[in-house]
Amino acid sequence: MMKIYLVRHGKTMFNTIGRAQGWSDTPLTKQGELCITELGLGFAEKGIKFDRAYSSDSGRTIQTINLILKNSANEGIPYKMDWRIREWCFGSFDGAYDGELFDGLIPRFMAENGITRETRTTKDICEAIYEVDTAGWAETWEALIGRISTGFKEIAEEAEATGAKNIVIVSHGMTIGTFVEFLEPKRERPMGLDNGSVSEINYENGKFSIETVGDMSYCHIGQTILNNK
């Protein structure tokens, strides 16, 4: 059995000021760098050795994976980027304020189509973004779920083929939430995963099984280490 440590990237400039950050990108803030440094120290304290590392091709995930590997004493292991585990694309609303998209356009579009906040699904949200996007960049639900599920599956297959036992993957909040929901449809899609949170997923014989979602304990361990210093 192989264990996947699936991490949400550290806090960025856009995260801090509440802007939708899909395929657009901003760097980690000092607070974001500190949190991921703590995460790496937490992994090291637990004696976790990674065999391989992966991230999306977004700058914020690349910055995050480098900090994790440096502070967890895992530098130098094989590392790959995969565009398929990027965040959702918000089309013409990439970089817009969250409130404008998630509290404005999407609810209005859904209300016009008889969908309420209580009944809406992840698919509904994706389709609403696709419809309100004026640039033609946003993805259909089929394209979104296809790239995310295929990306994670092929990463796991590749790592398993090398004999890896522990791998670390850095991705994005909505992408991780969508993947979790895809694996366990009866599990409510996690909303608002914290930056630096870890979701532990097992992979064996072509099948995923979820252990934890959104765990912040590794960051807390690292924070204690730094505070004691």
Coordinates of N, CA and C in Angstrom, one line a residue:
M1 N 0.8 -1.2 0.0 CA 0.0 0.0 0.0 C 0.9 1.2 0.0
M2 N 0.5 2.2 -0.8 CA 1.2 3.5 -0.9 C 0.3 4.6 -0.2
K3 N 1.0 5.5 0.5 CA 0.3 6.6 1.2 C 0.6 7.9 0.4
I4 N -0.5 8.6 0.2 CA -0.4 9.9 -0.5 C -0.6 11.0 0.5
Y5 N 0.3 11.9 0.7 CA 0.1 13.1 1.5 C -0.3 14.3 0.6
L6 N -1.6 14.6 0.5 CA -2.1 15.5 -0.4 C -2.2 16.9 0.3
V7 N -1.4 17.9 -0.1 CA -1.3 19.1 0.6 C -1.9 20.3 -0.2
R8 N -2.6 21.2 0.5 CA -3.0 22.4 -0.1 C -1.9 23.4 0.0
H9 N -1.6 24.1 -1.1 CA -0.5 25.1 -1.0 C -0.6 26.1 0.1
G10 N 0.5 26.8 0.4 CA 0.5 27.8 1.4 C -0.3 29.0 1.0
K11 N -0.5 29.9 2.0 CA -1.4 31.1 1.7 C -0.7 32.1 0.8
T12 N -1.4 32.6 -0.2 CA -0.8 33.5 -1.1 C -1.4 34.9 -1.0
M13 N -0.9 35.8 -1.8 CA -1.4 37.2 -1.8 C -2.9 37.2 -2.1
F14 N -3.3 36.5 -3.2 CA -4.7 36.5 -3.5 C -5.6 35.9 -2.5
N15 N -5.1 34.8 -1.8 CA -5.8 34.2 -0.7 C -6.1 35.2 0.4
T16 N -5.1 36.0 0.6 CA -5.1 37.0 1.7 C -6.1 38.1 1.5
I17 N -6.3 38.5 0.2 CA -7.2 39.6 -0.1 C -8.5 39.1 -0.7
G18 N -8.7 37.8 -0.7 CA -10.0 37.3 -1.1 C -10.3 37.4 -2.6
R19 N -9.3 37.1 -3.4 CA -9.5 37.0 -4.8 C -9.5 35.6 -5.3
A20 N -10.3 35.3 -6.3 CA -10.4 34.0 -6.9 C -9.1 33.7 -7.7
Q21 N -8.5 32.6 -7.3 CA -7.1 32.3 -7.8 C -7.2 30.9 -8.4
G22 N -7.6 30.8 -9.6 CA -7.7 29.5 -10.3 C -6.4 29.3 -11.1
W23 N -6.4 29.6 -12.4 CA -5.2 29.4 -13.2 C -4.3 30.6 -13.1
S24 N -4.8 31.7 -12.6 CA -4.0 32.9 -12.3 C -3.1 32.5 -11.1
D25 N -2.1 33.3 -10.7 CA -1.2 32.8 -9.7 C -0.5 34.0 -9.0
T26 N -0.4 33.9 -7.7 CA 0.4 34.9 -6.9 C 1.3 34.1 -5.9
P27 N 2.4 34.6 -5.5 CA 3.3 33.9 -4.6 C 2.8 33.8 -3.2
L28 N 3.4 32.9 -2.4 CA 3.1 32.8 -1.0 C 3.5 34.1 -0.3
T29 N 2.7 34.4 0.7 CA 3.1 35.5 1.6 C 4.1 35.0 2.7
K30 N 4.6 35.9 3.5 CA 5.5 35.5 4.5 C 4.8 34.5 5.5
Q31 N 3.5 34.8 5.8 CA 2.7 33.9 6.6 C 2.6 32.6 5.9
G32 N 2.4 32.6 4.6 CA 2.2 31.3 3.9 C 3.5 30.5 3.9
E33 N 4.6 31.2 3.8 CA 5.9 30.5 3.8 C 6.2 29.9 5.2
L34 N 5.8 30.6 6.2 CA 6.0 30.1 7.6 C 5.2 28.9 7.8
C35 N 3.9 28.9 7.4 CA 3.0 27.8 7.6 C 3.6 26.5 6.9
I36 N 4.1 26.7 5.7 CA 4.6 25.5 5.0 C 6.0 25.1 5.6
T37 N 6.8 26.0 6.1 CA 8.0 25.6 6.8 C 7.6 24.8 8.0
E38 N 6.6 25.2 8.8 CA 6.1 24.4 9.9 C 5.6 23.0 9.5
L39 N 4.9 23.0 8.4 CA 4.5 21.7 7.8 C 5.6 20.7 7.6
G40 N 6.7 21.3 6.9 CA 7.8 20.4 6.6 C 8.5 19.9 7.9
L41 N 8.6 20.8 8.9 CA 9.2 20.4 10.2 C 8.3 19.3 10.9
G42 N 7.0 19.5 10.7 CA 6.1 18.5 11.3 C 6.3 17.1 10.6
F43 N 6.4 17.1 9.3 CA 6.7 15.8 8.6 C 8.0 15.2 9.2
A44 N 9.1 16.1 9.3 CA 10.4 15.6 9.8 C 10.3 15.0 11.2
E45 N 9.5 15.7 12.0 CA 9.4 15.3 13.4 C 8.7 13.9 13.5
K46 N 7.8 13.6 12.6 CA 7.1 12.4 12.5 C 7.9 11.3 11.8
G47 N 9.1 11.7 11.3 CA 10.0 10.7 10.6 C 9.5 10.3 9.2
I48 N 8.7 11.1 8.6 CA 8.1 10.7 7.3 C 9.1 11.0 6.1
K49 N 9.4 9.9 5.4 CA 10.3 10.0 4.3 C 9.5 9.8 3.0
F50 N 9.6 10.8 2.1 CA 8.9 10.7 0.9 C 9.8 10.0 -0.2
D51 N 9.2 9.2 -1.0 CA 9.9 8.6 -2.1 C 9.9 9.4 -3.4
R52 N 8.8 10.1 -3.6 CA 8.6 11.0 -4.8 C 7.7 12.2 -4.4
A53 N 7.8 13.2 -5.2 CA 7.1 14.5 -4.9 C 6.4 15.0 -6.2
Y54 N 5.2 15.5 -6.1 CA 4.5 16.1 -7.3 C 3.8 17.4 -6.9
S55 N 3.6 18.2 -7.9 CA 2.8 19.4 -7.7 C 2.1 19.8 -9.0
S56 N 1.2 20.7 -8.9 CA 0.7 21.3 -10.2 C 1.8 22.2 -10.8
D57 N 1.5 22.8 -11.9 CA 2.6 23.6 -12.5 C 2.4 25.1 -12.1
S58 N 1.5 25.4 -11.1 CA 1.3 26.7 -10.7 C 2.5 27.1 -9.7
G59 N 2.9 28.4 -9.8 CA 4.0 28.9 -9.0 C 3.8 28.6 -7.5
R60 N 2.6 28.8 -7.0 CA 2.4 28.7 -5.6 C 2.5 27.2 -5.1
T61 N 2.2 26.3 -5.9 CA 2.4 24.9 -5.5 C 3.9 24.5 -5.6
I62 N 4.6 25.0 -6.6 CA 6.0 24.8 -6.8 C 6.8 25.3 -5.6
Q63 N 6.4 26.6 -5.2 CA 7.1 27.2 -4.0 C 6.8 26.4 -2.8
T64 N 5.6 25.9 -2.7 CA 5.2 25.1 -1.5 C 5.9 23.8 -1.4
I65 N 6.0 23.0 -2.5 CA 6.7 21.7 -2.5 C 8.2 21.9 -2.2
N66 N 8.8 22.9 -2.7 CA 10.2 23.2 -2.4 C 10.4 23.4 -0.9
L67 N 9.5 24.2 -0.2 CA 9.7 24.4 1.2 C 9.4 23.2 2.0
I68 N 8.5 22.4 1.6 CA 8.2 21.1 2.3 C 9.4 20.2 2.2
L69 N 10.0 20.0 1.0 CA 11.1 19.1 0.9 C 12.3 19.6 1.7
K70 N 12.6 20.9 1.6 CA 13.7 21.4 2.3 C 13.6 21.2 3.8
N71 N 12.4 21.5 4.4 CA 12.2 21.5 5.9 C 11.9 20.1 6.4
S72 N 11.6 19.2 5.6 CA 11.3 17.8 6.0 C 12.5 16.9 5.8
A73 N 13.6 17.4 5.3 CA 14.8 16.6 5.0 C 14.5 15.6 3.9
N74 N 13.8 16.1 2.9 CA 13.5 15.2 1.7 C 14.0 15.8 0.4
E75 N 14.9 16.7 0.5 CA 15.4 17.3 -0.7 C 16.1 16.3 -1.6
G76 N 16.0 16.5 -2.9 CA 16.7 15.6 -3.9 C 16.0 14.4 -4.4
I77 N 14.7 14.2 -3.9 CA 13.9 13.1 -4.3 C 13.3 13.4 -5.7
P78 N 12.9 12.4 -6.5 CA 12.3 12.7 -7.8 C 11.1 13.5 -7.6
Y79 N 11.0 14.5 -8.5 CA 9.9 15.5 -8.4 C 9.3 15.8 -9.8
K80 N 8.0 15.8 -10.0 CA 7.4 16.2 -11.2 C 6.2 17.1 -11.0
M81 N 6.0 18.0 -12.1 CA 4.8 18.8 -12.1 C 3.8 18.2 -13.1
D82 N 2.5 18.4 -12.8 CA 1.4 17.9 -13.6 C 0.3 19.0 -13.7
W83 N 0.1 19.5 -14.9 CA -0.9 20.6 -15.1 C -2.3 20.2 -14.7
R84 N -2.5 18.9 -14.8 CA -3.9 18.4 -14.6 C -4.4 18.5 -13.2
I85 N -3.5 18.7 -12.2 CA -4.0 18.9 -10.8 C -3.9 20.4 -10.4
R86 N -4.0 21.3 -11.4 CA -4.2 22.7 -11.2 C -5.5 22.9 -10.5
E87 N -5.7 24.2 -10.0 CA -7.0 24.6 -9.5 C -8.0 24.7 -10.6
W88 N -9.3 24.8 -10.2 CA -10.4 25.1 -11.2 C -10.0 26.4 -12.0
C89 N -10.4 26.4 -13.2 CA -10.3 27.7 -14.0 C -11.5 28.5 -13.8
F90 N -11.4 29.7 -13.4 CA -12.6 30.6 -13.2 C -12.8 31.5 -14.4
G91 N -12.1 31.2 -15.5 CA -12.3 32.0 -16.8 C -12.0 33.5 -16.6
S92 N -12.9 34.3 -17.1 CA -12.8 35.7 -17.0 C -12.8 36.3 -15.6
F93 N -13.2 35.4 -14.6 CA -13.3 35.8 -13.2 C -12.1 35.4 -12.4
D94 N -11.1 34.8 -13.1 CA -9.8 34.6 -12.4 C -9.2 35.9 -12.0
G95 N -8.9 36.0 -10.7 CA -8.4 37.2 -10.2 C -9.4 38.2 -9.6
A96 N -10.7 37.9 -9.9 CA -11.8 38.8 -9.4 C -12.0 38.5 -7.9
Y97 N -12.7 39.4 -7.2 CA -12.9 39.2 -5.8 C -13.9 38.0 -5.6
D98 N -13.6 37.2 -4.6 CA -14.5 36.0 -4.3 C -15.9 36.3 -4.2
G99 N -16.2 37.4 -3.6 CA -17.6 37.8 -3.4 C -18.3 38.1 -4.7
E100 N -17.6 38.7 -5.6 CA -18.2 39.0 -6.9 C -18.7 37.7 -7.6
L101 N -17.9 36.7 -7.5 CA -18.2 35.4 -8.2 C -19.1 34.5 -7.4
F102 N -18.6 34.2 -6.2 CA -19.3 33.1 -5.4 C -20.5 33.6 -4.6
D103 N -20.5 34.9 -4.3 CA -21.7 35.5 -3.6 C -22.6 36.4 -4.5
G104 N -22.1 36.5 -5.8 CA -22.9 37.4 -6.7 C -23.4 36.7 -7.9
L105 N -22.5 36.5 -8.9 CA -22.9 35.9 -10.2 C -23.4 34.5 -10.1
I106 N -22.7 33.6 -9.3 CA -23.1 32.2 -9.3 C -24.5 32.1 -8.6
P107 N -24.7 32.7 -7.4 CA -26.0 32.5 -6.8 C -27.2 33.1 -7.7
R108 N -26.9 34.2 -8.4 CA -27.9 34.8 -9.3 C -28.2 33.8 -10.4
F109 N -27.2 33.3 -11.0 CA -27.4 32.4 -12.1 C -28.2 31.1 -11.7
M110 N -27.8 30.6 -10.5 CA -28.5 29.4 -10.0 C -30.0 29.7 -9.7
A111 N -30.2 30.9 -9.1 CA -31.6 31.3 -8.7 C -32.4 31.3 -10.0
E112 N -31.9 31.9 -11.0 CA -32.6 32.0 -12.3 C -32.9 30.6 -12.9
N113 N -32.2 29.6 -12.5 CA -32.3 28.2 -13.0 C -32.9 27.3 -11.9
G114 N -33.5 27.9 -10.8 CA -34.2 27.1 -9.8 C -33.3 26.3 -8.9
I115 N -32.0 26.7 -8.8 CA -31.1 26.0 -7.9 C -30.8 26.8 -6.7
T116 N -30.9 26.3 -5.5 CA -30.7 27.0 -4.3 C -29.4 26.6 -3.7
R117 N -28.9 27.4 -2.7 CA -27.7 27.1 -2.0 C -27.8 25.7 -1.3
E118 N -28.9 25.3 -0.8 CA -29.1 24.1 -0.1 C -29.1 22.9 -1.1
T119 N -29.5 23.1 -2.3 CA -29.6 21.9 -3.2 C -28.4 21.9 -4.3
R120 N -27.6 22.9 -4.3 CA -26.6 23.0 -5.4 C -25.5 21.9 -5.1
T121 N -25.0 21.4 -6.2 CA -23.9 20.4 -6.2 C -22.6 21.0 -6.7
T122 N -21.5 20.3 -6.6 CA -20.3 20.8 -7.2 C -20.4 20.9 -8.7
K123 N -21.1 20.0 -9.3 CA -21.3 20.1 -10.7 C -22.1 21.4 -11.1
D124 N -23.1 21.7 -10.3 CA -23.8 23.0 -10.5 C -22.9 24.2 -10.5
I125 N -22.0 24.2 -9.5 CA -21.1 25.4 -9.4 C -20.2 25.5 -10.6
C126 N -19.7 24.3 -11.0 CA -18.8 24.3 -12.2 C -19.6 24.8 -13.4
E127 N -20.8 24.3 -13.6 CA -21.6 24.7 -14.8 C -22.0 26.1 -14.8
A128 N -22.2 26.7 -13.6 CA -22.5 28.1 -13.4 C -21.3 28.9 -13.8
I129 N -20.1 28.6 -13.4 CA -18.9 29.3 -13.7 C -18.7 29.3 -15.3
Y130 N -19.0 28.1 -15.8 CA -18.8 27.9 -17.3 C -19.8 28.9 -18.0
E131 N -21.0 29.0 -17.5 CA -22.0 29.8 -18.2 C -21.8 31.3 -18.0
V132 N -21.3 31.7 -16.9 CA -21.1 33.2 -16.7 C -19.7 33.7 -17.2
D133 N -18.8 32.8 -17.5 CA -17.5 33.2 -18.0 C -17.7 33.8 -19.4
T134 N -17.2 35.0 -19.6 CA -17.4 35.7 -20.9 C -16.1 35.5 -21.8
A135 N -15.1 34.8 -21.3 CA -13.9 34.7 -22.1 C -13.8 33.3 -22.8
G136 N -14.6 32.4 -22.4 CA -14.6 31.0 -23.0 C -13.4 30.2 -22.5
W137 N -12.9 30.5 -21.3 CA -11.8 29.8 -20.7 C -12.2 28.7 -19.7
A138 N -13.3 28.9 -19.0 CA -13.7 28.0 -17.9 C -14.0 26.6 -18.5
E139 N -13.9 25.6 -17.6 CA -14.1 24.2 -18.1 C -15.5 23.7 -17.8
T140 N -15.9 22.8 -18.7 CA -17.2 22.1 -18.4 C -16.9 21.1 -17.3
W141 N -18.0 20.6 -16.7 CA -17.9 19.7 -15.6 C -17.1 18.4 -16.1
E142 N -17.4 18.0 -17.3 CA -16.8 16.7 -17.8 C -15.3 17.0 -18.0
A143 N -14.9 18.1 -18.5 CA -13.5 18.4 -18.6 C -12.8 18.6 -17.3
L144 N -13.4 19.2 -16.3 CA -12.8 19.4 -15.0 C -12.6 18.1 -14.3
I145 N -13.7 17.3 -14.1 CA -13.5 16.1 -13.4 C -12.7 15.1 -14.1
G146 N -12.7 15.2 -15.4 CA -11.8 14.3 -16.2 C -10.3 14.5 -16.0
R147 N -9.9 15.8 -16.0 CA -8.5 16.1 -15.9 C -8.0 15.8 -14.4
I148 N -8.9 16.2 -13.4 CA -8.5 16.0 -12.0 C -8.3 14.5 -11.7
S149 N -9.4 13.7 -12.0 CA -9.3 12.3 -11.7 C -8.2 11.6 -12.4
T150 N -8.1 11.9 -13.7 CA -7.0 11.2 -14.5 C -5.6 11.6 -14.0
G151 N -5.5 12.9 -13.7 CA -4.2 13.4 -13.2 C -3.7 12.7 -11.9
F152 N -4.6 12.6 -10.9 CA -4.2 12.0 -9.7 C -4.0 10.5 -9.9
K153 N -4.9 9.9 -10.7 CA -4.7 8.4 -10.9 C -3.4 8.1 -11.6
E154 N -3.1 8.8 -12.6 CA -1.8 8.5 -13.3 C -0.6 8.8 -12.5
I155 N -0.7 9.8 -11.6 CA 0.4 10.1 -10.7 C 0.6 8.9 -9.7
A156 N -0.5 8.4 -9.2 CA -0.5 7.3 -8.3 C 0.1 6.1 -8.9
E157 N -0.4 5.8 -10.2 CA 0.1 4.6 -10.9 C 1.6 4.7 -11.2
E158 N 2.1 5.9 -11.6 CA 3.5 6.0 -11.8 C 4.3 5.8 -10.6
A159 N 3.9 6.4 -9.5 CA 4.6 6.3 -8.2 C 4.6 4.8 -7.7
E160 N 3.5 4.2 -7.8 CA 3.4 2.8 -7.4 C 4.3 1.9 -8.2
A161 N 4.4 2.2 -9.5 CA 5.3 1.4 -10.4 C 6.7 1.5 -10.0
T162 N 7.1 2.5 -9.3 CA 8.5 2.7 -8.9 C 8.8 2.0 -7.5
G163 N 7.7 1.5 -6.9 CA 7.8 1.0 -5.6 C 7.7 2.0 -4.4
A164 N 7.2 3.2 -4.7 CA 7.1 4.2 -3.7 C 6.1 3.8 -2.6
K165 N 6.5 4.1 -1.4 CA 5.6 3.9 -0.2 C 4.9 5.1 0.3
N166 N 5.6 6.3 0.2 CA 5.1 7.6 0.6 C 5.4 8.6 -0.4
I167 N 4.3 9.3 -0.9 CA 4.5 10.4 -1.8 C 3.8 11.6 -1.3
V168 N 4.3 12.8 -1.7 CA 3.7 14.1 -1.3 C 3.2 14.8 -2.6
I169 N 2.0 15.3 -2.6 CA 1.5 16.0 -3.8 C 0.9 17.3 -3.2
V170 N 1.3 18.4 -3.9 CA 0.8 19.7 -3.6 C -0.2 20.2 -4.7
S171 N -1.4 20.5 -4.3 CA -2.4 20.9 -5.2 C -3.2 22.1 -4.6
H172 N -4.5 22.2 -4.9 CA -5.3 23.4 -4.6 C -6.6 23.0 -3.9
G173 N -7.1 24.0 -3.2 CA -8.3 23.8 -2.3 C -9.5 23.1 -3.0
M174 N -10.0 23.8 -4.1 CA -11.2 23.2 -4.8 C -10.9 22.0 -5.5
T175 N -9.6 21.8 -6.0 CA -9.3 20.6 -6.8 C -9.2 19.4 -5.8
I176 N -8.6 19.7 -4.6 CA -8.6 18.6 -3.6 C -10.0 18.2 -3.2
G177 N -10.8 19.2 -2.9 CA -12.2 18.9 -2.5 C -12.9 18.2 -3.5
T178 N -12.8 18.5 -4.8 CA -13.4 17.8 -5.9 C -13.0 16.4 -6.0
F179 N -11.7 16.1 -5.8 CA -11.1 14.8 -5.9 C -11.6 13.9 -4.8
V180 N -11.7 14.5 -3.6 CA -12.2 13.8 -2.4 C -13.7 13.4 -2.7
E181 N -14.5 14.3 -3.2 CA -15.9 14.0 -3.5 C -16.0 12.9 -4.6
F182 N -15.1 13.0 -5.5 CA -15.1 12.0 -6.6 C -14.8 10.6 -6.1
L183 N -13.9 10.5 -5.1 CA -13.5 9.2 -4.5 C -14.6 8.7 -3.6
E184 N -15.2 9.5 -2.9 CA -16.3 9.1 -1.9 C -17.5 10.1 -2.1
P185 N -18.4 9.8 -3.1 CA -19.5 10.7 -3.4 C -20.4 11.0 -2.2
K186 N -20.5 10.0 -1.3 CA -21.3 10.2 -0.1 C -20.7 11.2 0.9
R187 N -19.4 11.4 0.8 CA -18.7 12.3 1.7 C -18.9 13.7 1.2
E188 N -19.3 14.6 2.1 CA -19.6 16.0 1.7 C -18.3 16.6 1.2
R189 N -18.3 17.3 0.1 CA -17.1 18.0 -0.4 C -16.6 19.0 0.6
P190 N -15.3 18.8 1.1 CA -14.8 19.8 2.1 C -14.8 21.2 1.5
M191 N -15.3 22.2 2.2 CA -15.3 23.6 1.8 C -14.2 24.3 2.7
G192 N -13.5 25.1 2.0 CA -12.5 26.0 2.7 C -11.4 25.2 3.4
L193 N -10.8 24.3 2.7 CA -9.6 23.6 3.2 C -8.5 24.6 3.6
D194 N -7.9 24.5 4.7 CA -6.9 25.4 5.2 C -5.6 25.3 4.3
N195 N -5.0 26.4 4.1 CA -3.6 26.4 3.5 C -2.7 25.6 4.3
G196 N -2.0 24.7 3.7 CA -1.0 23.8 4.4 C -1.7 22.6 5.0
S197 N -3.0 22.4 4.8 CA -3.6 21.2 5.3 C -3.2 20.0 4.6
V198 N -3.3 18.8 5.2 CA -2.9 17.5 4.6 C -4.1 16.6 4.6
S199 N -4.4 16.0 3.4 CA -5.3 14.9 3.3 C -4.6 13.6 3.0
E200 N -4.7 12.6 3.8 CA -4.0 11.4 3.7 C -4.9 10.4 2.9
I201 N -4.4 9.9 1.8 CA -5.1 8.9 1.0 C -4.2 7.7 0.7
N202 N -4.8 6.5 0.8 CA -4.1 5.3 0.5 C -4.4 4.9 -0.9
Y203 N -3.4 4.2 -1.5 CA -3.6 3.7 -2.9 C -3.0 2.3 -3.0
E204 N -3.8 1.4 -3.4 CA -3.4 0.0 -3.5 C -4.3 -0.7 -4.5
N205 N -3.6 -1.5 -5.4 CA -4.2 -2.2 -6.4 C -5.2 -1.4 -7.3
G206 N -4.8 -0.2 -7.6 CA -5.6 0.7 -8.4 C -6.8 1.4 -7.8
K207 N -6.8 1.3 -6.4 CA -7.9 1.9 -5.7 C -7.4 2.9 -4.6
F208 N -8.2 4.0 -4.5 CA -7.9 5.0 -3.5 C -8.8 4.8 -2.3
S209 N -8.3 5.1 -1.1 CA -9.2 5.1 0.1 C -8.7 6.3 1.0
I210 N -9.7 7.0 1.5 CA -9.4 8.2 2.2 C -9.2 8.0 3.7
E211 N -8.1 8.4 4.3 CA -7.9 8.3 5.8 C -8.4 9.6 6.4
T212 N -7.8 10.7 6.1 CA -8.1 12.0 6.7 C -8.2 13.1 5.6
V213 N -9.0 14.2 5.9 CA -9.1 15.3 5.0 C -8.9 16.6 5.8
G214 N -8.0 17.4 5.3 CA -7.8 18.7 5.9 C -7.1 18.8 7.2
D215 N -6.2 17.8 7.5 CA -5.5 17.7 8.8 C -4.5 18.8 8.9
M216 N -4.5 19.5 10.0 CA -3.5 20.6 10.3 C -2.5 20.2 11.4
S217 N -2.5 19.0 11.8 CA -1.7 18.6 12.9 C -0.2 18.7 12.6
Y218 N 0.2 18.4 11.4 CA 1.6 18.5 11.1 C 2.1 20.0 11.2
C219 N 1.3 20.9 10.7 CA 1.6 22.3 10.9 C 1.7 22.7 12.4
H220 N 0.8 22.2 13.2 CA 0.8 22.5 14.6 C 2.1 22.0 15.3
I221 N 2.5 20.8 14.9 CA 3.8 20.2 15.4 C 5.0 21.1 15.0
G222 N 5.0 21.5 13.8 CA 6.1 22.4 13.4 C 6.1 23.7 14.1
Q223 N 4.9 24.2 14.3 CA 4.8 25.5 15.0 C 5.3 25.4 16.4
T224 N 5.0 24.3 17.1 CA 5.6 24.1 18.4 C 7.1 24.0 18.4
I225 N 7.6 23.4 17.4 CA 9.1 23.3 17.3 C 9.7 24.6 17.2
L226 N 9.1 25.5 16.3 CA 9.7 26.8 16.1 C 9.5 27.7 17.3
N227 N 8.4 27.6 18.0 CA 8.1 28.3 19.2 C 9.2 28.0 20.3
N228 N 9.5 26.7 20.4 CA 10.4 26.2 21.4 C 11.8 26.7 21.1
K229 N 12.1 27.0 19.8 CA 13.4 27.5 19.5 C 13.6 29.0 19.8

